[in-house]
Coordinates of C-alpha atoms in Angstrom, one line a residue:
M1 CA 13.7 -112.7 13.1
G2 CA 15.6 -115.9 12.3
T3 CA 15.1 -117.8 15.6
D4 CA 12.4 -119.7 17.3
S5 CA 9.7 -117.9 19.3
I6 CA 7.4 -118.9 22.2
L7 CA 3.7 -118.3 21.8
V8 CA 1.9 -117.8 25.1
R9 CA -1.9 -117.7 25.7
G10 CA -2.6 -115.9 28.9
N11 CA -4.4 -118.2 31.2
H12 CA -3.1 -117.0 34.6
T13 CA -2.2 -120.5 35.6
L14 CA 0.9 -121.8 37.3
A15 CA 0.6 -124.4 40.0
G16 CA 2.4 -127.6 41.0
E17 CA 6.0 -128.8 41.5
V18 CA 9.1 -128.3 39.3
K19 CA 12.6 -129.8 39.6
I20 CA 15.3 -127.2 39.4
S21 CA 18.3 -127.9 37.2
G22 CA 21.9 -127.5 38.1
A23 CA 23.2 -123.9 38.3
K24 CA 24.3 -122.5 34.9
N25 CA 26.5 -120.0 36.6
S26 CA 28.2 -122.7 38.6
A27 CA 28.5 -125.5 36.1
L28 CA 30.3 -123.4 33.5
K29 CA 33.0 -122.5 36.0
L30 CA 33.3 -126.1 37.2
M31 CA 33.9 -127.1 33.6
A32 CA 36.7 -124.5 33.5
A33 CA 38.2 -125.8 36.6
S34 CA 38.5 -129.3 35.2
I35 CA 41.4 -127.9 33.2
L36 CA 43.5 -128.0 36.4
G37 CA 43.0 -131.7 37.0
C38 CA 44.9 -133.7 34.5
G39 CA 42.5 -136.6 33.9
Q40 CA 38.8 -137.3 33.8
S41 CA 36.6 -135.2 36.1
I42 CA 32.9 -136.0 36.4
I43 CA 30.4 -133.2 37.0
E44 CA 26.9 -134.2 38.0
N45 CA 23.6 -132.2 37.7
V46 CA 24.8 -130.2 34.7
P47 CA 21.9 -128.4 32.8
D48 CA 21.3 -129.2 29.1
I49 CA 21.5 -125.7 27.8
S50 CA 23.3 -123.9 25.0
D51 CA 25.9 -122.2 27.2
I52 CA 27.0 -125.6 28.5
R53 CA 27.3 -126.9 25.0
L54 CA 29.3 -123.9 23.9
M55 CA 31.7 -124.3 26.9
S56 CA 32.0 -128.0 26.0
E57 CA 33.1 -126.9 22.5
V58 CA 35.6 -124.5 24.0
L59 CA 37.1 -127.2 26.0
E60 CA 37.2 -129.6 23.1
R61 CA 39.0 -127.0 21.0
L62 CA 41.7 -126.8 23.8
G63 CA 42.1 -130.6 23.5
A64 CA 39.9 -132.0 26.1
K65 CA 37.4 -134.8 25.6
V66 CA 33.9 -134.0 26.7
Q67 CA 31.2 -136.6 27.0
R68 CA 27.5 -136.0 28.2
E69 CA 25.4 -138.7 29.8
D70 CA 22.1 -137.2 30.6
H71 CA 23.0 -134.6 33.2
R72 CA 26.5 -135.9 33.8
L73 CA 29.5 -134.5 32.1
K74 CA 32.8 -136.5 31.8
I75 CA 35.6 -134.1 31.0
D76 CA 39.1 -135.6 30.3
T77 CA 41.7 -132.9 30.2
S78 CA 44.7 -135.2 30.2
S79 CA 45.2 -134.5 26.5
L80 CA 44.8 -130.8 26.8
D81 CA 47.4 -129.3 24.4
S82 CA 46.4 -125.7 23.7
F83 CA 46.1 -122.5 25.8
S84 CA 44.4 -120.5 23.1
T85 CA 40.6 -120.1 22.8
P86 CA 38.9 -119.4 19.4
Y87 CA 37.2 -116.0 19.0
E88 CA 34.2 -117.5 17.2
L89 CA 33.3 -119.4 20.4
V90 CA 34.4 -117.1 23.1
S91 CA 32.8 -114.0 21.6
K92 CA 29.4 -115.7 22.0
M93 CA 29.5 -116.2 25.8
R94 CA 31.0 -114.0 28.6
A95 CA 31.5 -117.0 30.9
S96 CA 34.3 -118.2 28.6
I97 CA 36.6 -115.7 30.2
S98 CA 36.6 -118.2 33.1
V99 CA 39.1 -120.4 31.3
L100 CA 41.7 -117.7 31.7
G101 CA 42.6 -118.5 35.3
P102 CA 42.9 -122.2 34.9
L103 CA 44.8 -122.0 31.7
I104 CA 47.4 -119.8 33.3
G105 CA 47.5 -122.2 36.3
R106 CA 48.1 -125.2 34.0
F107 CA 50.3 -123.7 31.3
G108 CA 51.6 -120.5 32.8
Q109 CA 50.2 -118.7 29.8
A110 CA 46.9 -118.2 27.9
K111 CA 45.4 -116.5 24.8
V112 CA 41.8 -115.7 25.3
A113 CA 39.6 -113.7 23.0
M114 CA 37.7 -110.8 24.7
P115 CA 34.3 -112.3 25.8
G116 CA 30.7 -111.7 24.6
G117 CA 27.3 -112.7 26.0
C118 CA 24.1 -110.8 26.9
Q119 CA 24.1 -107.1 26.1
I120 CA 23.3 -106.0 29.6
G121 CA 26.2 -103.7 30.3
A122 CA 29.9 -103.2 29.8
R123 CA 30.9 -105.8 32.4
K124 CA 34.6 -104.9 31.9
I125 CA 37.2 -107.5 33.0
D126 CA 39.6 -104.9 34.6
M127 CA 39.3 -106.6 38.0
H128 CA 40.2 -110.0 36.5
L129 CA 43.4 -108.5 35.2
V130 CA 44.3 -106.5 38.2
G131 CA 43.8 -109.5 40.5
L132 CA 45.8 -111.9 38.2
E133 CA 48.6 -109.3 37.7
A134 CA 49.1 -109.4 41.5
L135 CA 49.7 -113.1 41.2
G136 CA 52.5 -112.5 38.7
V137 CA 50.6 -112.5 35.4
K138 CA 51.6 -110.1 32.6
F139 CA 49.0 -109.1 30.0
A140 CA 49.0 -107.7 26.5
V141 CA 46.2 -107.3 23.9
D142 CA 46.7 -108.2 20.4
H143 CA 43.8 -107.6 17.9
G144 CA 41.1 -108.3 20.5
T145 CA 42.9 -111.3 22.1
L146 CA 44.2 -111.2 25.7
I147 CA 47.7 -112.7 25.9
A148 CA 48.8 -113.7 29.4
T149 CA 52.2 -114.8 30.4
T150 CA 54.0 -115.5 33.7
P151 CA 57.7 -114.6 33.0
D152 CA 58.6 -115.0 36.7
G153 CA 56.1 -117.7 37.6
L154 CA 52.9 -117.3 39.7
K155 CA 53.1 -116.2 43.3
G156 CA 50.7 -115.8 46.2
A157 CA 49.6 -112.3 47.0
A158 CA 47.1 -110.2 49.0
V159 CA 44.5 -108.6 46.7
T160 CA 41.6 -106.4 47.5
L161 CA 38.9 -106.3 44.9
E162 CA 37.2 -102.8 44.5
F163 CA 33.9 -104.7 43.9
P164 CA 33.0 -108.3 44.9
S165 CA 33.2 -109.4 41.2
V166 CA 32.1 -113.1 40.8
G167 CA 34.2 -113.5 37.6
A168 CA 37.3 -111.9 39.0
T169 CA 37.0 -114.0 42.2
E170 CA 36.7 -117.2 40.2
N171 CA 39.7 -116.5 37.9
M172 CA 41.9 -115.6 40.8
L173 CA 40.9 -118.7 42.7
M174 CA 41.7 -121.0 39.7
A175 CA 45.2 -119.4 39.3
A176 CA 45.9 -119.0 43.0
V177 CA 45.4 -122.7 43.8
V178 CA 48.8 -123.4 42.1
A179 CA 50.5 -120.2 42.9
P180 CA 53.3 -120.8 45.5
G181 CA 52.6 -119.1 48.8
R182 CA 49.5 -117.7 50.3
T183 CA 46.9 -115.7 48.4
I184 CA 44.3 -113.6 50.2
I185 CA 41.3 -112.3 48.2
E186 CA 39.7 -109.5 50.2
N187 CA 36.2 -108.3 49.3
A188 CA 35.7 -111.6 47.4
A189 CA 32.3 -112.5 45.9
R190 CA 30.2 -114.6 48.2
E191 CA 27.7 -116.2 45.8
P192 CA 26.8 -119.8 46.3
E193 CA 28.4 -120.5 42.9
I194 CA 31.8 -119.4 44.4
V195 CA 31.4 -121.8 47.3
D196 CA 30.6 -124.6 44.8
L197 CA 33.7 -123.8 42.8
C198 CA 35.8 -123.9 46.0
N199 CA 34.3 -127.2 47.0
M200 CA 35.3 -128.7 43.6
L201 CA 38.8 -127.2 43.7
C202 CA 39.2 -128.7 47.2
A203 CA 38.0 -132.1 46.0
M204 CA 40.8 -131.8 43.3
G205 CA 43.4 -131.2 46.0
A206 CA 43.4 -127.4 46.5
K207 CA 43.7 -125.7 49.8
I208 CA 41.1 -123.0 50.3
E209 CA 39.6 -121.4 53.4
G210 CA 36.8 -118.8 53.8
A211 CA 34.6 -119.7 50.8
G212 CA 31.4 -117.8 51.1
S213 CA 33.0 -115.0 53.2
M214 CA 34.4 -111.7 52.1
N215 CA 38.0 -112.9 52.7
I216 CA 39.2 -116.1 50.9
E217 CA 42.6 -117.6 51.6
V218 CA 44.3 -120.0 49.3
L219 CA 47.5 -121.9 50.0
G220 CA 49.1 -122.8 46.7
V221 CA 50.0 -126.4 45.9
P222 CA 52.1 -127.8 43.0
L223 CA 50.0 -128.4 39.8
E224 CA 50.9 -132.1 39.9
E225 CA 49.1 -132.4 43.3
L226 CA 45.8 -131.5 41.7
G227 CA 43.8 -134.2 40.1
P228 CA 40.4 -135.0 38.6
C229 CA 37.3 -135.4 40.8
T230 CA 33.6 -136.1 40.9
H231 CA 31.4 -133.2 41.9
T232 CA 27.7 -132.3 41.9
T233 CA 26.6 -128.9 40.8
V234 CA 24.4 -126.9 43.2
G235 CA 20.8 -126.1 42.2
D236 CA 20.2 -123.0 40.1
R237 CA 18.9 -120.3 42.4
I238 CA 18.0 -118.0 39.5
E239 CA 15.9 -120.6 37.8
A240 CA 14.2 -121.3 41.1
G241 CA 13.5 -117.6 41.6
T242 CA 12.1 -117.3 38.2
F243 CA 9.5 -120.1 38.8
L244 CA 8.7 -118.6 42.3
A245 CA 8.0 -115.3 40.6
G246 CA 5.7 -117.1 38.3
G247 CA 3.9 -118.6 41.2
A248 CA 3.7 -115.1 42.9
I249 CA 2.0 -113.4 39.9
T250 CA -0.4 -116.2 39.2
G251 CA -1.2 -117.2 42.8
G252 CA 0.3 -120.7 42.7
P253 CA 1.1 -122.6 44.7
V254 CA 4.3 -123.4 43.0
T255 CA 7.0 -125.5 44.6
V256 CA 10.6 -125.6 43.3
Q257 CA 12.6 -128.7 44.3
G258 CA 16.4 -129.1 44.4
I259 CA 17.4 -125.7 45.8
D260 CA 18.8 -124.6 49.2
P261 CA 16.5 -121.8 50.5
D262 CA 19.4 -119.9 52.0
Y263 CA 20.6 -119.1 48.4
L264 CA 17.5 -117.0 47.9
R265 CA 17.1 -115.4 51.4
M266 CA 16.7 -111.8 50.2
S267 CA 14.4 -112.8 47.3
L268 CA 12.2 -114.7 49.7
M269 CA 12.0 -111.7 52.0
K270 CA 10.8 -109.6 49.1
L271 CA 8.2 -112.2 48.1
D272 CA 6.9 -112.0 51.6
A273 CA 6.9 -108.2 51.6
M274 CA 4.9 -108.3 48.3
G275 CA 2.1 -110.3 49.9
C276 CA 3.1 -113.9 49.1
Q277 CA 3.1 -116.9 51.4
V278 CA 6.5 -118.7 51.4
S279 CA 7.4 -122.0 53.0
C280 CA 10.7 -123.8 52.9
G281 CA 12.3 -127.2 53.5
D282 CA 15.8 -128.3 53.3
D283 CA 15.8 -128.4 49.5
Y284 CA 12.5 -126.9 48.4
I285 CA 10.5 -123.7 48.5
T286 CA 6.8 -123.1 48.0
V287 CA 5.2 -119.8 47.1
S288 CA 1.5 -119.0 47.0
R289 CA -0.7 -115.9 47.1
T290 CA -4.4 -115.2 47.9
G291 CA -4.5 -111.4 48.3
D292 CA -3.3 -108.6 46.1
L293 CA 0.4 -108.2 45.2
R294 CA 1.9 -105.3 47.2
A295 CA 4.5 -102.8 46.0
A296 CA 8.0 -103.0 47.3
D297 CA 11.3 -101.3 46.8
I298 CA 14.2 -103.4 45.4
Q299 CA 17.8 -102.7 44.8
T300 CA 20.2 -105.2 43.2
L301 CA 23.5 -105.9 45.1
P302 CA 26.1 -108.7 45.2
H303 CA 25.1 -111.7 47.2
P304 CA 23.7 -111.9 49.8
G305 CA 21.8 -108.9 48.5
F306 CA 19.1 -109.1 45.9
P307 CA 20.3 -110.7 42.7
T308 CA 20.4 -108.7 39.5
D309 CA 19.4 -111.9 37.7
L310 CA 16.0 -111.7 39.3
Q311 CA 15.4 -108.0 38.7
A312 CA 13.3 -108.5 35.6
Q313 CA 11.1 -111.1 37.1
F314 CA 10.4 -108.9 40.1
M315 CA 9.8 -105.8 38.0
L316 CA 7.1 -107.9 36.3
M317 CA 5.6 -108.6 39.8
A318 CA 5.8 -104.9 40.7
S319 CA 4.0 -104.1 37.4
L320 CA 0.9 -105.9 38.7
A321 CA 1.2 -104.8 42.4
D322 CA -0.9 -102.4 44.3
G323 CA 1.1 -99.2 44.7
V324 CA 4.4 -97.8 43.4
S325 CA 7.7 -99.7 43.6
L326 CA 11.2 -98.3 43.1
I327 CA 13.7 -100.7 41.6
T328 CA 17.4 -99.7 41.6
E329 CA 19.9 -101.6 39.5
N330 CA 23.3 -101.4 40.9
V331 CA 25.1 -104.1 39.0
F332 CA 24.4 -103.9 35.2
E333 CA 23.7 -100.5 33.6
N334 CA 21.7 -101.8 30.7
R335 CA 19.4 -104.3 32.5
F336 CA 16.4 -102.0 32.2
M337 CA 16.1 -102.7 28.5
F338 CA 13.5 -105.2 29.6
A339 CA 11.2 -102.4 30.7
S340 CA 10.6 -101.2 27.2
E341 CA 9.2 -104.6 26.2
L342 CA 7.0 -104.7 29.3
L343 CA 5.7 -101.2 28.4
R344 CA 4.4 -102.8 25.1
M345 CA 2.2 -105.0 27.3
G346 CA 0.7 -102.1 29.2
A347 CA 3.0 -101.7 32.1
D348 CA 3.6 -98.3 33.7
I349 CA 7.3 -97.8 34.2
T350 CA 9.4 -94.7 34.2
L351 CA 13.2 -94.9 34.0
E352 CA 15.4 -92.5 35.7
D353 CA 19.1 -93.3 35.3
H354 CA 19.6 -96.6 37.2
H355 CA 16.2 -96.4 38.9
A356 CA 12.8 -97.7 37.6
V357 CA 9.6 -96.3 39.1
V358 CA 6.9 -99.0 38.6
R359 CA 3.3 -98.1 39.1
G360 CA 1.1 -101.2 39.3
V361 CA -1.6 -101.7 36.7
D362 CA -4.7 -103.9 36.8
H363 CA -3.7 -106.1 33.9
L364 CA -1.3 -106.6 31.1
Q365 CA -2.1 -107.1 27.4
G366 CA -0.6 -109.7 25.1
A367 CA 1.8 -108.3 22.5
P368 CA 4.8 -109.3 20.3
V369 CA 7.9 -108.8 22.4
S370 CA 11.6 -109.6 22.1
S371 CA 14.0 -111.1 24.6
T372 CA 16.7 -108.5 25.3
D373 CA 18.7 -110.9 27.5
L374 CA 18.5 -114.3 29.2
R375 CA 16.5 -113.2 32.3
A376 CA 14.3 -110.7 30.4
G377 CA 13.3 -113.4 28.0
A378 CA 12.2 -115.8 30.8
A379 CA 10.3 -112.9 32.5
L380 CA 8.5 -112.0 29.3
V381 CA 7.1 -115.5 29.0
L382 CA 5.8 -115.2 32.5
A383 CA 4.2 -111.8 31.6
G384 CA 2.5 -113.5 28.7
I385 CA 1.0 -116.1 31.1
V386 CA -0.8 -113.4 33.1
A387 CA -1.6 -111.1 30.2
D388 CA -4.9 -110.9 28.3
G389 CA -4.8 -112.6 24.9
Y390 CA -1.7 -113.9 23.2
T391 CA 1.9 -113.0 23.5
T392 CA 4.7 -114.0 21.2
V393 CA 8.3 -113.8 22.6
Y394 CA 11.0 -113.6 20.0
E395 CA 14.8 -114.1 20.2
V396 CA 14.3 -117.0 22.6
Q397 CA 17.9 -118.2 22.0
H398 CA 18.7 -116.0 25.0
I399 CA 16.4 -118.1 27.2
D400 CA 18.0 -121.3 25.8
R401 CA 21.3 -120.1 27.2
G402 CA 20.2 -120.6 30.8
Y403 CA 16.9 -122.5 31.2
E404 CA 16.6 -126.2 30.4
D405 CA 13.2 -127.0 28.7
Y406 CA 11.7 -123.8 30.0
V407 CA 8.6 -124.3 27.9
G408 CA 8.2 -127.9 29.1
K409 CA 8.5 -127.0 32.7
L410 CA 6.0 -124.2 32.4
R411 CA 3.6 -126.5 30.6
S412 CA 3.9 -129.0 33.4
L413 CA 2.7 -126.2 35.8
G414 CA -0.4 -125.6 33.6
A415 CA 0.8 -122.7 31.3
D416 CA -0.5 -122.6 27.8
V417 CA 2.8 -122.1 26.0
V418 CA 4.3 -123.6 22.8
R419 CA 7.6 -123.1 21.1
Q420 CA 7.4 -122.2 17.5
S421 CA 10.1 -123.2 15.0
A422 CA 11.5 -120.4 12.8
A423 CA 12.7 -123.0 10.3
C424 CA 9.2 -124.4 9.9
G425 CA 7.6 -120.9 10.0
R426 CA 5.2 -122.1 12.7

């Protein structure tokens, strides 16, 4: 298949402590925000994953200088001289659309190729455009490239998002911080990564109130009043939730360190409902289980609801639970592609539109499976750990997009997993 694979021998073992990396979905947007601070910003706790390397290349193509020192990024945007992003990079990663807002804020214009990424749904950018248009941005499309201009300049405005889109909220924020006047974003996304972005923008000199609530207010400041800053990325709640799901299916105990439990409140409630024991501290969560897994109904919703990025991991749990679970996917229409791979391992799942009826089975069987997206790939490796025999997970480049040293961290918890190089054929 042309990429590395992960070979898993089912040993039903995950126990111990694991340090959670910085949040992928936050770090990528913090990197984009550095465009607004003319100078060298330092972002700490940045995961070493392929999406970060790709975003670094995007920034470098715009004229920035990016230097990595372990988990620290130094991004100097003082020499940024381009507002046009290359298709061959942007088409590989949807998060690259997040440079649209800051490029408009800095240059008053932008040319951004239509984004790519995991094939988990249409994920249209209509709300990005509607929100930015309210701020005075004009858009045209030329051969797959968005061309943004501000003929009359940016201006503050009140905008109500029809859905609390994370990406639309982020792009509006990064343009609004330099739009004269007051901008109010109603029905804004409330994810922890939004709060993290707002904290960095405020450290750069922006004036933002209401981060983490449904209504965010931004008082625009002149671009020259923004400057570089040093900021630490929050812990990755989805990576943490993935390892907690692993602890739940194997029994644990598994402790994730470097994460605020408040970020995963709904997920922890579901772990408890499914028969797990959960304990928390200021920056850690421990999960264990001694009895059987219990069925539970789950529906994905924007934060603080259950995160769509943990749906696959909890579908795996439901596949081994006692009873019938109903999982409803309300965010991405194609996220159930994972179910077809889990069926190959002996799961009992029936798909009905955006619902999955999951009947728990006694055990799973090892099989060759393919990652259909980032989170599905991580869940399939966990499935292999609790399955009988051997499982080979292909297309693991998806996992590389969001998990730093996933195999190494699982091995540290006792899993029998090894990465196989496609180049070496082993």
